Short mmCIF file of C-alpha atoms in Angstrom, two decimals:
data_model
loop_
_atom_site.label_atom_id
_atom_site.label_comp_id
_atom_site.label_asym_id
_atom_site.label_seq_id
_atom_site.Cartn_x
_atom_site.Cartn_y
_atom_site.Cartn_z
CA MET A 1 155.22 85.54 147.47
CA ALA A 2 152.87 88.03 146.28
CA ARG A 3 152.11 85.61 143.06
CA LYS A 4 151.34 82.92 145.51
CA VAL A 5 148.94 84.67 147.38
CA PHE A 6 147.43 85.79 144.22
CA ASN A 7 147.00 82.32 143.26
CA SER A 8 145.30 80.92 146.36
CA PRO A 9 141.72 81.67 146.40
CA GLN A 10 140.82 78.56 148.22
CA TYR A 11 142.53 80.36 151.14
CA VAL A 12 142.25 84.02 150.36
CA LYS A 13 139.76 86.50 149.13
CA PRO A 14 140.43 90.29 148.26
CA CYS A 15 139.50 92.31 151.10
CA VAL A 16 139.51 96.62 151.81
CA VAL A 17 138.81 98.81 154.65
CA ASP A 18 135.34 98.38 156.14
CA THR A 19 134.46 101.66 154.63
CA ALA A 20 134.88 100.63 150.93
CA HIS A 21 131.67 98.03 151.61
CA LYS A 22 129.56 101.08 152.67
CA LEU A 23 130.67 103.00 149.45
CA LEU A 24 130.69 100.32 147.09
CA ARG A 25 127.60 98.29 148.64
CA PRO A 26 128.13 94.91 150.10
CA THR A 27 126.43 93.09 147.43
CA ASN A 28 129.14 94.70 144.84
CA TRP A 29 130.57 91.56 142.56
CA VAL A 30 134.17 92.56 143.57
CA PHE A 31 132.88 91.38 147.47
CA LEU A 32 131.59 88.11 146.03
CA ASP A 33 133.06 84.70 145.98
CA GLY A 34 132.80 81.60 143.83
CA ARG A 35 129.84 81.03 141.80
CA GLU A 36 128.27 84.45 142.32
CA HIS A 37 131.30 86.06 141.30
CA VAL A 38 132.00 83.88 138.14
CA ASP A 39 127.93 84.87 137.50
CA TYR A 40 129.51 88.29 136.93
CA ARG A 41 132.51 87.83 135.58
CA LYS A 42 131.46 85.30 132.65
CA GLY A 43 129.70 88.34 131.30
CA LEU A 44 132.31 90.95 131.83
CA ASN A 45 135.30 89.05 130.24
CA GLY A 46 133.75 89.63 126.67
CA LEU A 47 133.77 93.43 127.06
CA PHE A 48 137.59 93.61 127.01
CA THR A 49 138.35 91.44 123.82
CA ARG A 50 140.24 93.01 121.16
CA GLN A 51 136.79 93.52 119.09
CA ALA A 52 135.18 95.27 122.11
CA LEU A 53 138.24 97.42 122.82
CA GLU A 54 138.49 98.74 119.02
CA THR A 55 134.66 99.70 119.23
CA TYR A 56 135.40 101.99 121.96
CA LEU A 57 138.61 103.63 120.46
CA PRO A 58 136.30 106.69 118.83
CA GLY A 59 135.07 107.82 122.17
CA GLN A 60 138.43 107.56 123.50
CA GLU A 61 140.15 109.72 120.74
CA GLU A 62 136.90 112.06 121.08
CA VAL A 63 137.90 112.75 124.71
CA TYR A 64 141.69 113.14 124.09
CA ASP A 65 141.15 115.69 121.29
CA LYS A 66 138.58 118.01 123.52
CA TYR A 67 141.08 117.73 126.66
CA PHE A 68 144.33 118.21 124.78
CA ALA A 69 142.89 121.40 123.50
CA LYS A 70 141.76 122.49 126.77
CA PHE A 71 145.05 121.98 128.28
CA VAL A 72 146.50 124.22 125.82
CA GLU A 73 144.37 126.85 126.25
CA LEU A 74 144.72 126.59 129.99
CA SER A 75 148.59 126.78 129.84
CA GLN A 76 149.02 129.38 127.17
CA LYS A 77 145.72 131.60 127.33
CA GLU A 78 144.81 131.46 131.06
CA HIS A 79 148.33 131.23 132.58
CA ASN A 80 150.33 132.73 129.63
CA GLY A 81 152.66 129.80 129.40
CA LYS A 82 153.57 130.01 133.31
CA PRO A 83 154.11 126.82 134.93
CA ILE A 84 151.28 125.39 136.81
CA PRO A 85 150.26 121.68 138.21
CA TYR A 86 148.84 119.40 136.00
CA MET A 87 147.98 116.62 137.96
CA PRO A 88 144.34 117.40 138.56
CA GLN A 89 143.80 118.15 134.90
CA PHE A 90 145.01 114.45 134.19
CA ARG A 91 142.69 113.12 136.80
CA GLU A 92 139.96 114.87 134.95
CA LEU A 93 141.22 113.86 131.71
CA MET A 94 141.27 110.33 132.85
CA CYS A 95 138.09 110.24 134.56
CA ALA A 96 136.54 111.53 131.25
CA VAL A 97 137.71 108.97 129.17
CA SER A 98 136.93 106.35 131.62
CA CYS A 99 133.36 107.59 131.70
CA ARG A 100 132.98 107.83 127.95
CA THR A 101 134.39 104.12 127.48
CA PHE A 102 132.20 102.88 130.23
CA VAL A 103 128.84 104.75 129.89
CA GLY A 104 129.26 106.58 126.25
CA HIS A 105 127.35 109.77 125.93
CA TYR A 106 124.61 108.72 128.45
CA MET A 107 125.87 111.11 131.05
CA SER A 108 126.48 115.08 130.68
CA GLU A 109 129.87 116.57 130.78
CA ALA A 110 128.84 118.33 133.81
CA GLU A 111 128.15 114.94 135.37
CA VAL A 112 131.67 113.94 134.34
CA LYS A 113 133.29 117.11 135.78
CA LYS A 114 131.25 116.77 139.08
CA ILE A 115 132.48 112.92 139.43
CA ALA A 116 136.21 113.77 138.62
CA ASP A 117 135.93 116.79 141.28
CA ASP A 118 134.50 114.56 143.88
CA TYR A 119 136.40 111.45 143.29
CA TYR A 120 139.25 112.85 145.82
CA LYS A 121 136.15 112.54 148.41
CA ILE A 122 135.88 108.54 147.68
CA THR A 123 139.83 107.90 147.61
CA ALA A 124 140.14 109.91 150.88
CA ALA A 125 137.33 107.82 152.17
CA LEU A 126 138.92 104.88 151.88
CA ASP A 127 142.31 105.53 153.57
CA LEU A 128 143.36 102.94 156.09
CA VAL A 129 143.12 105.58 159.10
CA ASN A 130 139.35 106.43 159.06
CA PHE A 131 136.40 106.25 161.28
CA PRO A 132 134.53 102.56 160.53
CA TRP A 133 131.36 104.79 160.63
CA ILE A 134 129.76 107.08 158.71
CA ILE A 135 129.79 110.12 160.62
CA PRO A 136 128.66 113.30 159.53
CA PHE A 137 131.40 115.59 158.07
CA SER A 138 133.74 112.81 158.18
CA ARG A 139 135.98 111.59 155.35
CA PRO A 140 133.73 108.56 154.99
CA TRP A 141 130.43 110.70 155.07
CA TYR A 142 131.88 112.68 152.02
CA GLY A 143 132.96 109.77 150.51
CA LYS A 144 129.57 107.91 150.78
CA LYS A 145 127.99 111.24 149.38
CA ALA A 146 130.34 111.16 146.33
CA ALA A 147 129.63 107.27 145.82
CA ASP A 148 125.84 107.53 146.19
CA MET A 149 126.01 110.41 143.44
CA VAL A 150 127.98 107.98 141.10
CA LEU A 151 125.74 105.09 141.58
CA ASP A 152 122.85 107.12 140.73
CA VAL A 153 124.39 108.56 137.70
CA PHE A 154 125.47 105.02 136.38
CA SER A 155 122.03 103.87 137.19
CA GLN A 156 120.45 106.16 135.28
CA CYS A 157 122.82 105.49 132.32
CA ALA A 158 121.78 101.68 132.55
CA ALA A 159 118.26 102.58 132.16
CA LYS A 160 118.92 104.78 129.34
CA SER A 161 121.42 102.08 127.27
CA LYS A 162 118.67 99.39 127.93
CA VAL A 163 116.12 101.43 126.04
CA ARG A 164 118.40 102.10 123.28
CA MET A 165 119.72 98.70 123.04
CA ALA A 166 116.19 97.31 122.86
CA ALA A 167 115.55 99.71 119.99
CA GLY A 168 118.58 98.27 118.05
CA GLY A 169 121.13 100.98 118.74
CA SER A 170 124.73 100.37 117.89
CA VAL A 171 127.28 99.70 120.75
CA THR A 172 129.33 102.43 121.82
CA CYS A 173 130.49 101.79 125.26
CA ILE A 174 130.98 99.05 127.75
CA MET A 175 127.49 99.40 129.27
CA ASP A 176 125.66 99.19 125.87
CA ALA A 177 128.02 95.65 125.07
CA TRP A 178 127.12 94.07 128.57
CA ILE A 179 123.57 95.16 127.99
CA LYS A 180 123.16 93.88 124.58
CA SER A 181 124.72 90.54 125.63
CA MET A 182 121.92 90.52 128.37
CA GLN A 183 119.04 91.00 125.80
CA VAL A 184 120.25 88.80 123.49
CA SER A 185 120.68 85.92 126.46
CA GLU A 186 117.02 86.85 127.27
CA LYS A 187 115.66 86.66 123.68
CA TYR A 188 117.39 83.04 123.39
CA ARG A 189 115.79 82.06 126.90
CA GLN A 190 112.36 83.01 125.78
CA LYS A 191 112.69 80.90 122.63
CA ILE A 192 113.84 77.77 124.32
CA ALA A 193 110.87 78.27 126.88
CA LYS A 194 108.51 78.65 124.12
CA GLY A 195 109.80 75.18 122.67
CA ILE A 196 111.03 76.88 119.76
CA GLU A 197 113.72 75.34 117.57
CA VAL A 198 116.91 77.41 117.75
CA ASP A 199 119.93 76.94 115.36
CA PRO A 200 122.88 76.44 117.57
CA SER A 201 124.76 79.33 115.98
CA GLU A 202 122.08 81.62 117.60
CA LYS A 203 123.12 80.15 120.86
CA PRO A 204 125.00 83.30 123.10
CA ALA A 205 128.79 82.43 123.79
CA GLN A 206 127.49 83.08 127.54
CA ILE A 207 124.04 83.09 128.59
CA LEU A 208 123.63 85.96 131.09
CA ARG A 209 120.89 86.77 133.53
CA GLU A 210 119.20 89.83 133.38
CA PHE A 211 121.21 92.24 135.71
CA THR A 212 119.14 95.34 137.41
CA ASP A 213 120.17 98.80 136.70
CA PHE A 214 121.67 99.35 140.23
CA GLU A 215 123.88 95.97 139.62
CA ILE A 216 125.08 97.40 136.43
CA SER A 217 125.80 100.65 138.23
CA GLN A 218 127.64 98.94 141.03
CA THR A 219 129.74 97.00 138.34
CA VAL A 220 130.51 100.05 136.20
CA PHE A 221 131.30 102.10 139.34
CA THR A 222 134.10 99.09 140.21
CA PHE A 223 135.48 99.80 136.88
CA LEU A 224 135.99 103.36 137.88
CA PHE A 225 137.00 102.61 141.06
CA ALA A 226 139.73 100.45 139.68
CA SER A 227 140.86 102.63 137.04
CA GLN A 228 140.57 106.52 138.25
CA ASP A 229 143.49 106.69 140.55
CA ALA A 230 145.56 103.86 138.90
CA THR A 231 145.01 105.49 135.29
CA SER A 232 145.76 109.26 136.77
CA SER A 233 148.67 107.97 138.36
CA ALA A 234 150.24 106.46 135.41
CA SER A 235 149.41 109.48 133.41
CA THR A 236 150.89 111.70 135.53
CA TRP A 237 154.10 109.97 135.35
CA LEU A 238 154.08 109.60 131.85
CA PHE A 239 154.18 113.22 131.11
CA GLN A 240 156.58 113.69 133.59
CA LEU A 241 158.89 111.00 132.65
CA MET A 242 158.72 111.99 129.03
CA ALA A 243 159.30 115.65 129.91
CA ASP A 244 162.27 114.91 131.83
CA ARG A 245 163.39 112.50 128.90
CA PRO A 246 162.97 114.63 125.55
CA GLU A 247 164.84 111.93 123.55
CA ILE A 248 162.40 108.98 124.79
CA LEU A 249 159.44 111.67 123.90
CA ASP A 250 160.96 111.81 120.46
CA LYS A 251 161.02 108.12 119.56
CA VAL A 252 157.28 108.11 120.67
CA ARG A 253 156.52 110.75 118.42
CA GLU A 254 158.59 109.56 115.64
CA GLU A 255 156.80 106.24 116.23
CA ASN A 256 153.25 107.37 116.01
CA LEU A 257 153.68 109.52 112.96
CA ARG A 258 155.12 106.97 110.98
CA LEU A 259 152.48 104.42 112.04
CA ARG A 260 149.99 106.95 110.37
CA ASN A 261 151.97 107.74 107.59
CA GLY A 262 153.05 111.19 108.61
CA ASP A 263 149.14 112.13 108.99
CA ARG A 264 148.96 113.18 112.65
CA ASP A 265 144.87 113.24 112.27
CA ALA A 266 144.51 109.77 111.24
CA ARG A 267 142.31 107.92 113.76
CA PHE A 268 143.12 105.30 116.05
CA THR A 269 142.72 101.54 115.27
CA MET A 270 143.62 98.67 117.19
CA SER A 271 146.17 97.29 114.41
CA MET A 272 147.94 100.62 114.73
CA LEU A 273 148.01 100.91 118.47
CA GLU A 274 149.19 96.96 118.47
CA SER A 275 152.13 98.15 116.03
CA MET A 276 153.41 100.78 118.56
CA THR A 277 156.52 98.65 119.70
CA TYR A 278 158.11 101.42 121.11
CA THR A 279 155.28 103.17 122.79
CA ARG A 280 154.06 99.94 124.43
CA ALA A 281 157.67 99.72 125.95
CA VAL A 282 157.65 103.23 127.38
CA VAL A 283 153.66 102.61 129.25
CA LYS A 284 155.10 99.13 130.24
CA GLU A 285 158.46 100.65 131.81
CA THR A 286 156.30 103.26 133.52
CA LEU A 287 153.99 100.96 134.98
CA ARG A 288 157.05 98.71 136.27
CA TYR A 289 158.94 101.88 137.34
CA ARG A 290 156.24 103.67 139.26
CA PRO A 291 153.57 100.68 139.36
CA PRO A 292 150.42 102.51 140.24
CA VAL A 293 148.92 99.84 143.03
CA ILE A 294 151.55 98.57 145.16
CA MET A 295 149.76 96.55 147.48
CA VAL A 296 146.32 94.33 147.79
CA PRO A 297 144.88 93.17 151.13
CA TYR A 298 143.53 89.80 151.41
CA LEU A 299 141.73 88.26 154.12
CA VAL A 300 142.34 84.62 155.03
CA LYS A 301 139.32 82.23 154.55
CA LYS A 302 140.80 79.06 156.02
CA ASP A 303 144.52 78.54 157.70
CA PHE A 304 146.92 79.35 154.67
CA PRO A 305 150.32 77.82 154.60
CA VAL A 306 152.27 80.64 153.45
CA THR A 307 155.67 78.62 153.57
CA ASP A 308 156.74 75.24 154.62
CA THR A 309 157.42 76.83 158.31
CA TYR A 310 154.52 79.46 158.62
CA THR A 311 150.73 79.33 158.59
CA LEU A 312 148.48 82.22 158.74
CA LYS A 313 145.28 81.57 160.77
CA LYS A 314 141.70 81.89 159.37
CA GLY A 315 140.92 85.58 159.71
CA SER A 316 144.32 87.10 159.48
CA MET A 317 145.06 89.53 156.78
CA ILE A 318 147.99 89.38 154.51
CA VAL A 319 149.12 92.09 152.00
CA PRO A 320 151.24 91.03 149.15
CA SER A 321 152.91 94.06 147.15
CA CYS A 322 153.90 93.89 143.62
CA TYR A 323 156.51 96.42 143.84
CA PRO A 324 159.72 94.06 144.96
CA ALA A 325 158.92 91.82 142.22
CA LEU A 326 158.80 94.76 139.60
CA HIS A 327 161.79 96.15 140.97
CA ASP A 328 163.64 92.75 141.29
CA PRO A 329 167.15 93.30 139.86
CA GLU A 330 167.29 89.52 138.65
CA ALA A 331 164.29 90.11 136.42
CA TYR A 332 165.11 93.91 135.71
CA PRO A 333 168.53 94.84 135.71
CA GLU A 334 169.23 98.24 137.08
CA PRO A 335 165.42 98.32 138.17
CA ASP A 336 165.31 101.98 139.55
CA SER A 337 166.50 103.29 136.13
CA PHE A 338 164.02 103.94 133.57
CA ILE A 339 164.59 101.81 130.30
CA PRO A 340 161.95 101.16 127.88
CA ASP A 341 164.28 99.48 125.78
CA ARG A 342 164.44 96.47 128.44
CA TRP A 343 161.09 95.64 126.84
CA ILE A 344 162.37 95.47 123.03
CA THR A 345 165.76 94.44 123.11
CA GLY A 346 166.22 93.13 126.93
CA ASP A 347 164.61 89.95 128.85
CA ALA A 348 161.92 91.94 130.35
CA GLU A 349 159.19 90.16 128.62
CA LYS A 350 160.54 86.52 129.69
CA ALA A 351 160.00 87.85 133.38
CA ALA A 352 156.12 86.99 133.14
CA LYS A 353 156.16 85.95 137.03
CA ASN A 354 157.33 89.16 138.06
CA TRP A 355 154.78 90.97 135.87
CA LEU A 356 152.32 91.63 138.90
CA VAL A 357 151.04 95.22 137.76
CA PHE A 358 147.56 94.07 137.13
CA GLY A 359 147.63 90.94 139.47
CA THR A 360 147.34 87.28 138.61
CA GLY A 361 144.85 84.56 139.66
CA PRO A 362 140.99 84.34 139.65
CA HIS A 363 141.00 88.18 140.66
CA TYR A 364 143.31 89.58 137.87
CA CYS A 365 142.26 93.06 136.62
CA LEU A 366 139.78 92.64 133.49
CA GLY A 367 140.81 95.76 132.20
CA GLN A 368 144.54 95.36 131.90
CA THR A 369 144.64 95.21 128.17
CA TYR A 370 142.19 98.12 128.07
CA ALA A 371 144.29 100.19 130.58
CA THR A 372 147.61 99.69 128.69
CA MET A 373 146.17 100.36 125.19
CA ASN A 374 144.50 103.70 126.55
CA LEU A 375 147.61 104.84 127.97
CA MET A 376 149.66 104.14 124.55
CA ALA A 377 146.88 106.13 122.87
CA MET A 378 146.73 108.86 125.46
CA ILE A 379 150.90 109.45 124.83
CA GLY A 380 150.87 108.47 121.50
CA LYS A 381 148.44 111.29 120.46
CA ALA A 382 149.80 113.73 123.20
CA SER A 383 153.36 113.52 121.29
CA MET A 384 151.80 114.61 118.14
CA PHE A 385 149.99 117.36 119.29
CA LEU A 386 151.77 118.82 122.39
CA ASP A 387 155.03 119.37 123.43
CA TRP A 388 155.45 120.37 127.14
CA GLU A 389 158.27 121.02 129.95
CA HIS A 390 158.56 120.07 133.31
CA HIS A 391 160.04 122.38 135.70
CA ALA A 392 161.86 119.77 138.05
CA THR A 393 162.51 119.91 141.85
CA PRO A 394 164.56 117.63 144.00
CA LEU A 395 161.17 115.95 144.98
CA SER A 396 160.00 115.48 141.66
CA GLU A 397 160.97 111.80 141.36
CA ASN A 398 159.97 110.96 145.21
CA ILE A 399 157.07 108.93 145.71
CA LYS A 400 153.74 110.31 147.54
CA VAL A 401 151.13 107.47 147.89
CA PHE A 402 147.33 108.68 147.67
CA ALA A 403 145.79 105.13 146.90
CA THR A 404 148.28 105.07 144.13
CA LEU A 405 151.58 106.43 143.67
CA PHE A 406 152.09 110.10 142.80
CA PRO A 407 155.22 112.27 142.27
CA GLU A 408 155.57 114.15 145.51
CA VAL A 409 154.96 117.64 143.50
CA SER A 410 152.26 116.11 141.81
CA CYS A 411 154.01 117.08 138.07
CA ASP A 412 154.30 120.54 139.16
CA SER A 413 155.10 123.33 136.73
CA THR A 414 154.74 121.76 133.11
CA PRO A 415 153.67 124.48 130.45
CA ILE A 416 152.20 122.73 127.62
CA HIS A 417 152.41 124.02 124.23
CA PRO A 418 150.44 122.91 120.68
CA LEU A 419 152.93 121.42 118.15
#
């Protein structure tokens, strides 16, 4: 049923709580439909190709190097190895790696820290139970202030990127790649307008319009919006699940060292990541076992025959959930058990119709390959440089929902040690 909803754009479109339009802005591309949505998407698809993703790897690894060292210092020096909650640290890490991937070095570390700290306010503002108005000192008001700050910072980054790309700078982040494509498209249009003969090989694969700094900012904000809570959830579960299952962590560590020929300082490459069969299985099983996003609301645009006997009226809301599909025992035997090997020796890969972690249809997640590779890179690198313990409680495997799924005790008490 969820797949049918996702694949019925003629009947439904994604919708969110009213506050989201105020935070992300009504003109944001995620709220657009039809040709306007396609106008954005055709330029964004190329930002997540294999070649593009490899361009972003050095920046991501730079962030992991810095934050893993901070984790050790926090655990061993500041807290003398005593158990402390790590979910806030994972949230900041994911915010930092996202910002580095999306906007490169155009923003300062202080701005990254500010966004990471304030993003809770944005998430809280989008709770289903909230005022539909921006009332001073309410959660939507604090969320709107935080969102305005993010949009302002990203707009400044877009302006800097345009200058650097026009001067011939190299692409180091998603914003650079998108802006360079715009500038190449504009040069092509100018030649055509002047009647200059252009070799077919010079024609861009996609001819993009020039997007304003604020349009770019809005779009990059949606990338952060889509990734921040989801990757924070996935990373928290990954660290907890690995600590509770050391035999699985050992296999991840062995694979990552083997693919680097024993040199743990060897840098990431796409070929290396694509060869991480077991690490990929661990990440996919984490996303299946504890999917970050469990439901997506859709607005019915016209009467929608959901089944042969039931039709939703125009203006209704339907909220498909991916959780039942990902815990379907016919597709995934023992669905409530964490079994990475199901993706290697089992039939999990054959259950493509059940794999709804990133949605499907015209609004599928653009960054699904990026997100999976990023989580593989994170836990793979962590396995070689860190060791950690989880002081489990009876609530550790329980689920808490705060936009996405988190352990009820927030991966509490996880001392981290260097290897």
